[in-house]
Short mmCIF file of C-alpha atoms and ligand atoms in Angstrom, two decimals:
data_model
loop_
_atom_site.label_atom_id
_atom_site.label_comp_id
_atom_site.label_asym_id
_atom_site.label_seq_id
_atom_site.Cartn_x
_atom_site.Cartn_y
_atom_site.Cartn_z
CA UNK A 1 156.54 9.88 30.39
CA UNK A 2 156.57 10.49 34.14
CA UNK A 3 153.57 10.53 36.48
CA UNK A 4 152.50 14.16 36.98
CA UNK A 5 152.61 15.64 40.48
CA UNK A 6 150.72 15.27 42.71
CA UNK A 7 151.22 11.53 42.32
CA UNK A 8 148.17 9.59 41.20
CA UNK A 9 147.10 7.34 44.05
CA UNK A 10 144.45 4.64 44.53
CA UNK A 11 140.97 5.66 43.47
CA UNK A 12 138.44 6.00 46.27
CA UNK A 13 134.95 6.35 44.79
CA UNK A 14 132.34 8.36 46.68
CA UNK A 15 129.41 6.46 48.22
CA UNK A 16 126.33 7.01 46.11
CA UNK A 17 122.77 5.82 46.08
CA UNK A 18 122.20 4.61 42.53
CA UNK A 19 118.68 5.27 41.31
CA UNK A 20 119.29 5.87 37.65
CA UNK A 21 118.82 3.56 34.65
CA UNK A 22 121.71 1.34 35.81
CA UNK A 23 124.06 0.50 37.32
CA UNK A 24 121.97 -0.14 40.42
CA UNK A 25 123.30 -0.41 43.99
CA UNK A 26 125.60 -3.44 44.25
CA UNK A 27 125.12 -5.30 47.56
CA UNK A 28 128.19 -5.79 49.73
CA UNK A 29 127.74 -9.56 49.45
CA UNK A 30 128.30 -9.37 45.66
CA UNK A 31 131.35 -7.11 45.99
CA UNK A 32 132.78 -9.51 48.60
CA UNK A 33 132.37 -12.41 46.17
CA UNK A 34 134.37 -10.49 43.56
CA UNK A 35 137.46 -10.05 45.74
CA UNK A 36 137.94 -13.82 46.18
CA UNK A 37 141.15 -15.30 44.71
CA UNK A 38 141.47 -15.27 40.95
CA UNK A 39 141.88 -18.77 39.51
CA UNK A 40 142.40 -19.97 35.95
CA UNK A 41 139.41 -19.90 33.63
CA UNK A 42 139.99 -23.54 32.68
CA UNK A 43 140.39 -24.62 36.33
CA UNK A 44 137.80 -27.33 37.10
CA UNK A 45 136.65 -25.33 40.14
CA UNK A 46 135.93 -22.40 37.84
CA UNK A 47 134.14 -24.45 35.21
CA UNK A 48 131.96 -25.98 37.96
CA UNK A 49 130.98 -22.45 38.97
CA UNK A 50 130.17 -21.65 35.32
CA UNK A 51 127.83 -24.64 35.15
CA UNK A 52 126.05 -23.36 38.26
CA UNK A 53 125.84 -19.90 36.71
CA UNK A 54 124.17 -21.36 33.62
CA UNK A 55 121.65 -23.23 35.79
CA UNK A 56 120.91 -20.09 37.79
CA UNK A 57 120.49 -18.07 34.58
CA UNK A 58 117.99 -20.62 33.24
CA UNK A 59 115.98 -20.02 36.39
CA UNK A 60 116.19 -16.24 35.99
CA UNK A 61 115.13 -16.46 32.31
CA UNK A 62 112.58 -19.22 33.03
CA UNK A 63 113.94 -21.40 30.26
CA UNK A 64 115.21 -24.89 29.58
CA UNK A 65 117.50 -23.54 26.82
CA UNK A 66 120.83 -25.37 27.01
CA UNK A 67 122.60 -22.42 25.40
CA UNK A 68 122.19 -19.93 28.25
CA UNK A 69 125.34 -18.19 29.47
CA UNK A 70 126.87 -14.79 30.27
CA UNK A 71 128.61 -13.07 27.35
CA UNK A 72 131.86 -11.34 28.38
CA UNK A 73 130.82 -7.76 27.79
CA UNK A 74 128.04 -5.31 28.69
CA UNK A 75 124.43 -5.62 27.52
CA UNK A 76 125.39 -4.04 24.21
CA UNK A 77 127.67 -7.00 23.46
CA UNK A 78 124.82 -9.37 24.31
CA UNK A 79 122.69 -7.42 21.83
CA UNK A 80 125.30 -7.69 19.10
CA UNK A 81 125.79 -11.39 19.83
CA UNK A 82 122.10 -11.99 19.12
CA UNK A 83 122.05 -9.93 15.92
CA UNK A 84 125.35 -10.98 14.33
CA UNK A 85 124.55 -14.66 14.77
CA UNK A 86 120.93 -14.60 13.62
CA UNK A 87 120.90 -11.99 10.85
CA UNK A 88 122.45 -12.78 7.47
CA UNK A 89 122.85 -10.29 4.62
CA UNK A 90 119.49 -9.72 2.96
CA UNK A 91 117.41 -11.04 5.89
CA UNK A 92 114.30 -9.04 6.67
CA UNK A 93 113.89 -8.19 10.36
CA UNK A 94 110.83 -6.46 11.83
CA UNK A 95 112.14 -4.13 14.52
CA UNK A 96 109.92 -2.30 17.01
CA UNK A 97 111.13 1.17 17.90
CA UNK A 98 109.61 3.05 20.84
CA UNK A 99 112.78 4.47 22.36
CA UNK A 100 116.58 4.54 22.23
CA UNK A 101 117.24 0.81 22.45
CA UNK A 102 114.87 -0.15 19.63
CA UNK A 103 116.84 2.34 17.52
CA UNK A 104 120.04 0.50 18.37
CA UNK A 105 118.45 -2.75 17.20
CA UNK A 106 117.81 -1.12 13.80
CA UNK A 107 121.46 -0.10 13.65
CA UNK A 108 122.51 -3.68 14.40
CA UNK A 109 120.31 -5.13 11.66
CA UNK A 110 121.74 -2.70 9.11
CA UNK A 111 125.33 -3.45 10.09
CA UNK A 112 124.64 -7.16 9.63
CA UNK A 113 123.48 -6.41 6.09
CA UNK A 114 119.87 -7.13 7.00
CA UNK A 115 116.79 -5.18 5.93
CA UNK A 116 115.06 -3.53 8.89
CA UNK A 117 111.28 -3.09 8.68
CA UNK A 118 110.38 -0.51 11.31
CA UNK A 119 107.31 -0.62 13.55
CA UNK A 120 107.32 2.75 15.28
CA UNK A 121 105.45 3.83 18.39
CA UNK A 122 105.66 7.06 20.36
CA UNK A 123 108.37 7.27 23.01
CA UNK A 124 106.73 6.49 26.34
CA UNK A 125 104.26 3.97 24.93
CA UNK A 126 104.35 0.18 24.65
CA UNK A 127 104.78 -1.46 21.24
CA UNK A 128 101.40 -1.70 19.48
CA UNK A 129 100.67 -5.37 18.67
CA UNK A 130 98.30 -4.39 15.82
CA UNK A 131 101.14 -2.58 14.06
CA UNK A 132 103.36 -5.66 14.42
CA UNK A 133 100.61 -7.85 12.92
CA UNK A 134 100.26 -5.37 10.03
CA UNK A 135 104.03 -5.42 9.46
CA UNK A 136 103.99 -9.23 9.18
CA UNK A 137 101.01 -9.06 6.81
CA UNK A 138 102.99 -6.66 4.59
CA UNK A 139 106.26 -8.60 4.98
CA UNK A 140 105.41 -12.32 5.34
CA UNK A 141 109.03 -13.15 4.46
CA UNK A 142 110.36 -11.45 7.62
CA UNK A 143 112.66 -13.90 9.41
CA UNK A 144 112.92 -12.25 12.81
CA UNK A 145 110.86 -10.01 15.09
CA UNK A 146 113.04 -7.93 17.42
CA UNK A 147 111.79 -5.74 20.23
CA UNK A 148 112.71 -4.29 23.61
CA UNK A 149 110.69 -5.68 26.50
CA UNK A 150 111.53 -2.90 28.96
CA UNK A 151 112.48 0.34 27.18
CA UNK A 152 114.81 1.97 29.70
CA UNK A 153 114.88 5.27 27.84
CA UNK A 154 111.18 5.84 28.60
CA UNK A 155 110.02 3.36 31.26
CA UNK A 156 107.52 1.59 28.98
CA UNK A 157 106.93 -2.16 29.09
CA UNK A 158 105.64 -4.05 26.06
CA UNK A 159 103.52 -7.20 26.02
CA UNK A 160 106.20 -9.71 25.08
CA UNK A 161 103.83 -12.70 25.07
CA UNK A 162 101.43 -11.04 22.60
CA UNK A 163 104.20 -9.80 20.28
CA UNK A 164 106.01 -13.16 20.27
CA UNK A 165 102.74 -14.96 19.43
CA UNK A 166 102.35 -12.87 16.27
CA UNK A 167 105.88 -13.72 15.13
CA UNK A 168 105.31 -17.44 15.82
CA UNK A 169 102.18 -17.43 13.61
CA UNK A 170 104.45 -16.26 10.77
CA UNK A 171 107.25 -18.70 11.49
CA UNK A 172 109.68 -15.95 12.51
CA UNK A 173 112.22 -16.10 15.30
CA UNK A 174 111.75 -13.72 18.25
CA UNK A 175 114.70 -11.67 19.51
CA UNK A 176 114.13 -9.99 22.87
CA UNK A 177 115.98 -7.24 24.75
CA UNK A 178 115.28 -7.94 28.42
CA UNK A 179 118.22 -5.96 29.83
CA UNK A 180 116.09 -3.96 32.24
CA UNK A 181 113.32 -6.50 32.85
CA UNK A 182 115.31 -9.58 33.95
CA UNK A 183 114.87 -10.00 37.70
CA UNK A 184 112.53 -6.99 37.99
CA UNK A 185 109.39 -8.06 36.13
CA UNK A 186 108.39 -11.45 34.71
CA UNK A 187 110.60 -12.67 31.85
CA UNK A 188 109.28 -16.06 30.73
CA UNK A 189 111.33 -17.09 27.71
CA UNK A 190 109.89 -20.57 27.18
CA UNK A 191 106.27 -19.69 27.93
CA UNK A 192 106.44 -16.75 25.52
CA UNK A 193 108.40 -18.59 22.82
CA UNK A 194 111.46 -16.32 22.75
CA UNK A 195 114.32 -17.58 20.55
CA UNK A 196 117.11 -15.21 21.51
CA UNK A 197 117.32 -12.94 24.54
CA UNK A 198 119.99 -10.74 26.04
CA UNK A 199 120.19 -8.96 29.38
CA UNK A 200 122.71 -7.11 31.53
CA UNK A 201 124.33 -7.70 34.90
CA UNK A 202 123.95 -4.17 36.29
CA UNK A 203 120.22 -3.54 36.21
CA UNK A 204 117.75 -5.67 38.18
CA UNK A 205 120.41 -8.31 38.91
CA UNK A 206 122.31 -5.61 40.85
CA UNK A 207 125.75 -6.85 39.87
CA UNK A 208 128.57 -4.70 38.48
CA UNK A 209 128.36 -3.82 34.75
CA UNK A 210 130.22 -5.83 32.14
CA UNK A 211 128.40 -9.14 31.70
CA UNK A 212 125.45 -9.94 29.47
CA UNK A 213 123.36 -13.05 30.13
CA UNK A 214 122.02 -14.49 26.86
CA UNK A 215 119.84 -17.45 25.94
CA UNK A 216 119.15 -19.16 22.60
CA UNK A 217 116.43 -21.68 21.69
CA UNK A 218 117.05 -24.82 19.63
CA UNK A 219 115.43 -23.08 16.64
CA UNK A 220 117.85 -20.18 17.00
CA UNK A 221 120.84 -22.54 17.16
CA UNK A 222 119.59 -24.35 14.02
CA UNK A 223 119.43 -20.95 12.29
CA UNK A 224 123.03 -20.17 13.29
CA UNK A 225 124.25 -23.60 12.14
CA UNK A 226 122.45 -23.22 8.78
CA UNK A 227 124.05 -19.86 7.94
CA UNK A 228 125.35 -19.50 4.40
CA UNK A 229 127.83 -16.81 5.44
CA UNK A 230 130.21 -16.85 8.40
CA UNK A 231 129.29 -14.68 11.39
CA UNK A 232 131.16 -11.44 10.70
CA UNK A 233 132.33 -11.11 14.31
CA UNK A 234 134.99 -13.57 15.40
CA UNK A 235 134.55 -12.77 19.12
CA UNK A 236 130.77 -13.16 19.12
CA UNK A 237 130.47 -16.15 16.77
CA UNK A 238 128.39 -18.62 18.79
CA UNK A 239 129.90 -21.56 16.92
CA UNK A 240 133.24 -20.67 18.49
CA UNK A 241 132.03 -19.45 21.89
CA UNK A 242 130.14 -22.72 22.28
CA UNK A 243 133.40 -24.65 22.50
CA UNK A 244 134.07 -22.86 25.74
CA UNK A 245 130.59 -22.57 27.26
CA UNK A 246 128.84 -25.70 26.05
CA UNK A 247 130.11 -27.92 28.85
CA UNK A 248 130.13 -30.88 26.47
CA UNK A 249 133.46 -32.64 26.64
CA UNK A 250 136.64 -30.65 27.04
CA UNK A 251 136.52 -26.88 27.20
CA UNK A 252 138.70 -25.14 24.69
CA UNK A 253 140.23 -21.73 24.94
CA UNK A 254 138.27 -19.00 23.17
CA UNK A 255 138.95 -15.89 25.24
CA UNK A 256 139.92 -15.44 28.88
CA UNK A 257 136.67 -15.26 30.84
CA UNK A 258 136.40 -12.31 33.26
CA UNK A 259 136.90 -14.51 36.33
CA UNK A 260 136.13 -12.21 39.25
CA UNK A 261 133.18 -10.39 37.65
CA UNK A 262 131.70 -13.85 37.04
CA UNK A 263 132.02 -14.60 40.78
CA UNK A 264 129.90 -11.50 41.27
CA UNK A 265 127.24 -12.56 38.78
CA UNK A 266 127.11 -16.03 40.35
CA UNK A 267 126.52 -14.43 43.78
CA UNK A 268 123.86 -12.08 42.38
CA UNK A 269 122.02 -15.05 40.88
CA UNK A 270 122.30 -17.06 44.11
CA UNK A 271 120.74 -14.08 45.89
CA UNK A 272 117.94 -13.92 43.31
CA UNK A 273 117.26 -17.65 43.73
CA UNK A 274 117.23 -17.28 47.54
CA UNK A 275 114.72 -14.46 47.36
CA UNK A 276 112.71 -16.17 44.62
CA UNK A 277 111.71 -14.60 41.30
CA UNK A 278 108.09 -13.97 42.34
CA UNK A 279 109.23 -12.26 45.54
CA UNK A 280 111.71 -10.10 43.59
CA UNK A 281 109.01 -9.06 41.11
CA UNK A 282 106.62 -8.25 44.00
CA UNK A 283 109.31 -6.19 45.74
CA UNK A 284 109.93 -4.09 42.63
CA UNK A 285 106.17 -3.55 42.27
CA UNK A 286 105.73 -2.56 45.95
CA UNK A 287 108.65 -0.10 45.87
CA UNK A 288 107.28 1.41 42.65
CA UNK A 289 103.90 1.96 44.34
CA UNK A 290 105.59 3.65 47.31
CA UNK A 291 107.74 5.87 45.08
CA UNK A 292 104.81 6.71 42.81
CA UNK A 293 102.70 7.94 45.74
CA UNK A 294 105.54 10.22 46.86
CA UNK A 295 106.32 11.53 43.37
CA UNK A 296 102.69 12.38 42.73
CA UNK A 297 102.54 14.17 46.08
CA UNK A 298 105.45 16.29 44.81
CA UNK A 299 103.43 17.14 41.72
CA UNK A 300 105.55 15.07 39.31
CA UNK A 301 103.65 13.22 36.61
CA UNK A 302 104.51 9.97 34.88
CA UNK A 303 105.46 9.90 31.20
CA UNK A 304 104.10 6.39 30.57
CA UNK A 305 100.37 5.63 30.95
CA UNK A 306 99.41 3.33 33.83
CA UNK A 307 99.34 -0.28 32.67
CA UNK A 308 102.39 0.20 30.41
CA UNK A 309 104.71 1.37 33.20
CA UNK A 310 107.80 -0.46 34.35
CA UNK A 311 108.04 -0.59 38.13
CA UNK A 312 111.84 -0.50 37.95
CA UNK A 313 112.15 2.62 35.76
CA UNK A 314 110.03 5.60 36.67
CA UNK A 315 110.02 8.41 34.10
CA UNK A 316 108.55 11.68 35.28
CA UNK A 317 108.34 15.16 33.82
CA UNK A 318 109.75 17.85 36.10
CA UNK A 319 108.14 21.27 36.67
CA UNK A 320 108.82 24.14 34.26
CA UNK A 321 111.52 26.48 35.56
CA UNK A 322 113.64 23.67 37.01
CA UNK A 323 117.20 23.56 35.61
CA UNK A 324 117.63 19.86 34.72
CA UNK A 325 121.42 19.59 35.02
CA UNK A 326 121.61 21.83 38.11
CA UNK A 327 118.90 19.87 39.90
CA UNK A 328 120.57 16.52 39.19
CA UNK A 329 123.90 18.02 40.23
CA UNK A 330 122.30 19.12 43.51
CA UNK A 331 120.99 15.58 44.08
CA UNK A 332 124.43 14.09 43.40
CA UNK A 333 126.55 16.57 45.33
CA UNK A 334 124.32 17.19 48.34
CA UNK A 335 122.47 13.90 48.63
CA UNK A 336 124.87 11.45 46.92
CA UNK A 337 121.90 10.40 44.84
CA UNK A 338 122.11 9.54 41.16
CA UNK A 339 118.99 9.61 39.01
CA UNK A 340 118.87 9.45 35.22
CA UNK A 341 118.41 12.24 32.70
CA UNK A 342 116.17 11.97 29.64
CA UNK A 343 117.63 10.40 26.48
CA UNK A 344 117.06 11.21 22.81
CA UNK A 345 113.83 13.14 22.18
CA UNK A 346 113.15 13.18 25.94
CA UNK A 347 116.51 14.77 26.86
CA UNK A 348 115.98 17.81 29.08
CA UNK A 349 112.32 16.92 29.54
CA UNK A 350 112.23 14.03 31.98
CA UNK A 351 114.00 12.33 34.85
CA UNK A 352 114.35 8.58 35.02
CA UNK A 353 114.29 7.15 38.53
CA UNK A 354 115.43 3.56 38.75
CA UNK A 355 114.29 1.03 41.32
CA UNK A 356 116.39 -1.83 40.06
CA UNK A 357 117.57 -4.84 42.03
CA UNK A 358 118.96 -3.88 45.44
CA UNK A 359 117.97 -0.26 44.76
CA UNK A 360 114.32 -1.35 44.99
CA UNK A 361 114.07 -0.97 48.75
CA UNK A 362 112.24 1.29 51.17
CA UNK A 363 115.38 3.13 52.29
CA UNK A 364 116.12 4.22 48.71
CA UNK A 365 112.55 5.36 48.13
CA UNK A 366 112.78 7.52 51.26
CA UNK A 367 116.20 8.95 50.33
CA UNK A 368 114.94 9.82 46.86
CA UNK A 369 111.73 11.49 47.98
CA UNK A 370 113.51 13.47 50.70
CA UNK A 371 116.15 14.69 48.23
CA UNK A 372 113.61 15.59 45.55
CA UNK A 373 111.52 17.49 48.08
CA UNK A 374 114.57 19.59 48.95
CA UNK A 375 115.60 20.19 45.35
CA UNK A 376 112.11 21.06 44.13
CA UNK A 377 111.61 23.39 47.10
C1 PLP B 1 121.22 -0.71 29.54
C2 PLP B 1 120.52 -1.25 28.36
C3 PLP B 1 121.20 -1.80 27.27
C4 PLP B 1 122.69 -1.76 27.12
O1 PLP B 1 123.35 -2.36 28.16
P1 PLP B 1 124.89 -1.91 28.46
O2 PLP B 1 125.28 -2.82 29.59
O3 PLP B 1 124.83 -0.47 28.84
O4 PLP B 1 125.67 -2.14 27.23
C5 PLP B 1 120.45 -2.35 26.24
N1 PLP B 1 119.12 -2.35 26.27
C6 PLP B 1 118.42 -1.82 27.30
C7 PLP B 1 116.94 -1.85 27.29
C8 PLP B 1 119.10 -1.25 28.37
O5 PLP B 1 118.43 -0.71 29.39
#
């Protein structure tokens, strides 16, 4: 075929302010890192950078886990990596569902041939620890507890320490989605006793999408090694990926690592280490307080009760009579501002305003409030 006229030329994206559920604003410094020369993925210079990335990720996750590395793929691939390796056919998994991403965990368990035991809570609320304890009492043979720390579809944060402690009392592994929490609110894998965790590059780490940091405890690795059935995914089989990422002895080819995106993640993690985790958490909290004051002044109310709210994802109901799509279109076209729409049962009912990573700054809060003031009249 021939290229249709007018000829397709280089793509020039518009400049936006990203305040949705991810991706967040990517700092210039990270984009600059990504345009550095591409080298081979088995080049010693590249493997040295990978070792640094693993060290930086251990800091971000607050873990000593040796098996901590970025999966080549978005957060969803990190999620599947955790489930396909840890769930064998017939395994019972207690899954907490209080929004879209908990629902995806259920889907993963089923596709692995596992039996999902659901612990359901209303959208917009944290996971209820009493219900999790009751589920373990009813299903003492459950092998894994899986839950979402920061439910991006609603803006609710669950008490990961309390939920993990229940699972530990029953000898179950804990599988955590911390895609939206990593870098924005405390994620303390070792202190909480998390066995498998996955995150994403484009939320509070403020990198471009496409990489998923994961971490596995020794107990999780033992579970993978003791499987009776092979992991059904060749690409995500940790036994194979380990040959490339383990850093023990010679690295063997598994798949071609996404070289330049990994430069970006390395830079994002260097920036996080320079700022310090505590300072990053405090910044997200402070920007949330500033945004919250302005949103309430505009008459918008929060979906999630105080105390269960994520600072980096602010869900608010908008006034009756406002056309959801038109209002968000107005924000995008006239203010170059992206905010998120509601998902699932909250579609058409709420807006989700992200303050993730580099987007959690005063300038963005001001841009957002000014734009909303104009749109809401
Ligand atoms: C964004 C997100 C995911 C999926 O990440 P992708 O990079 O979009 O695949 C999973 N879980 C949560 C809680 C998320 O916010």
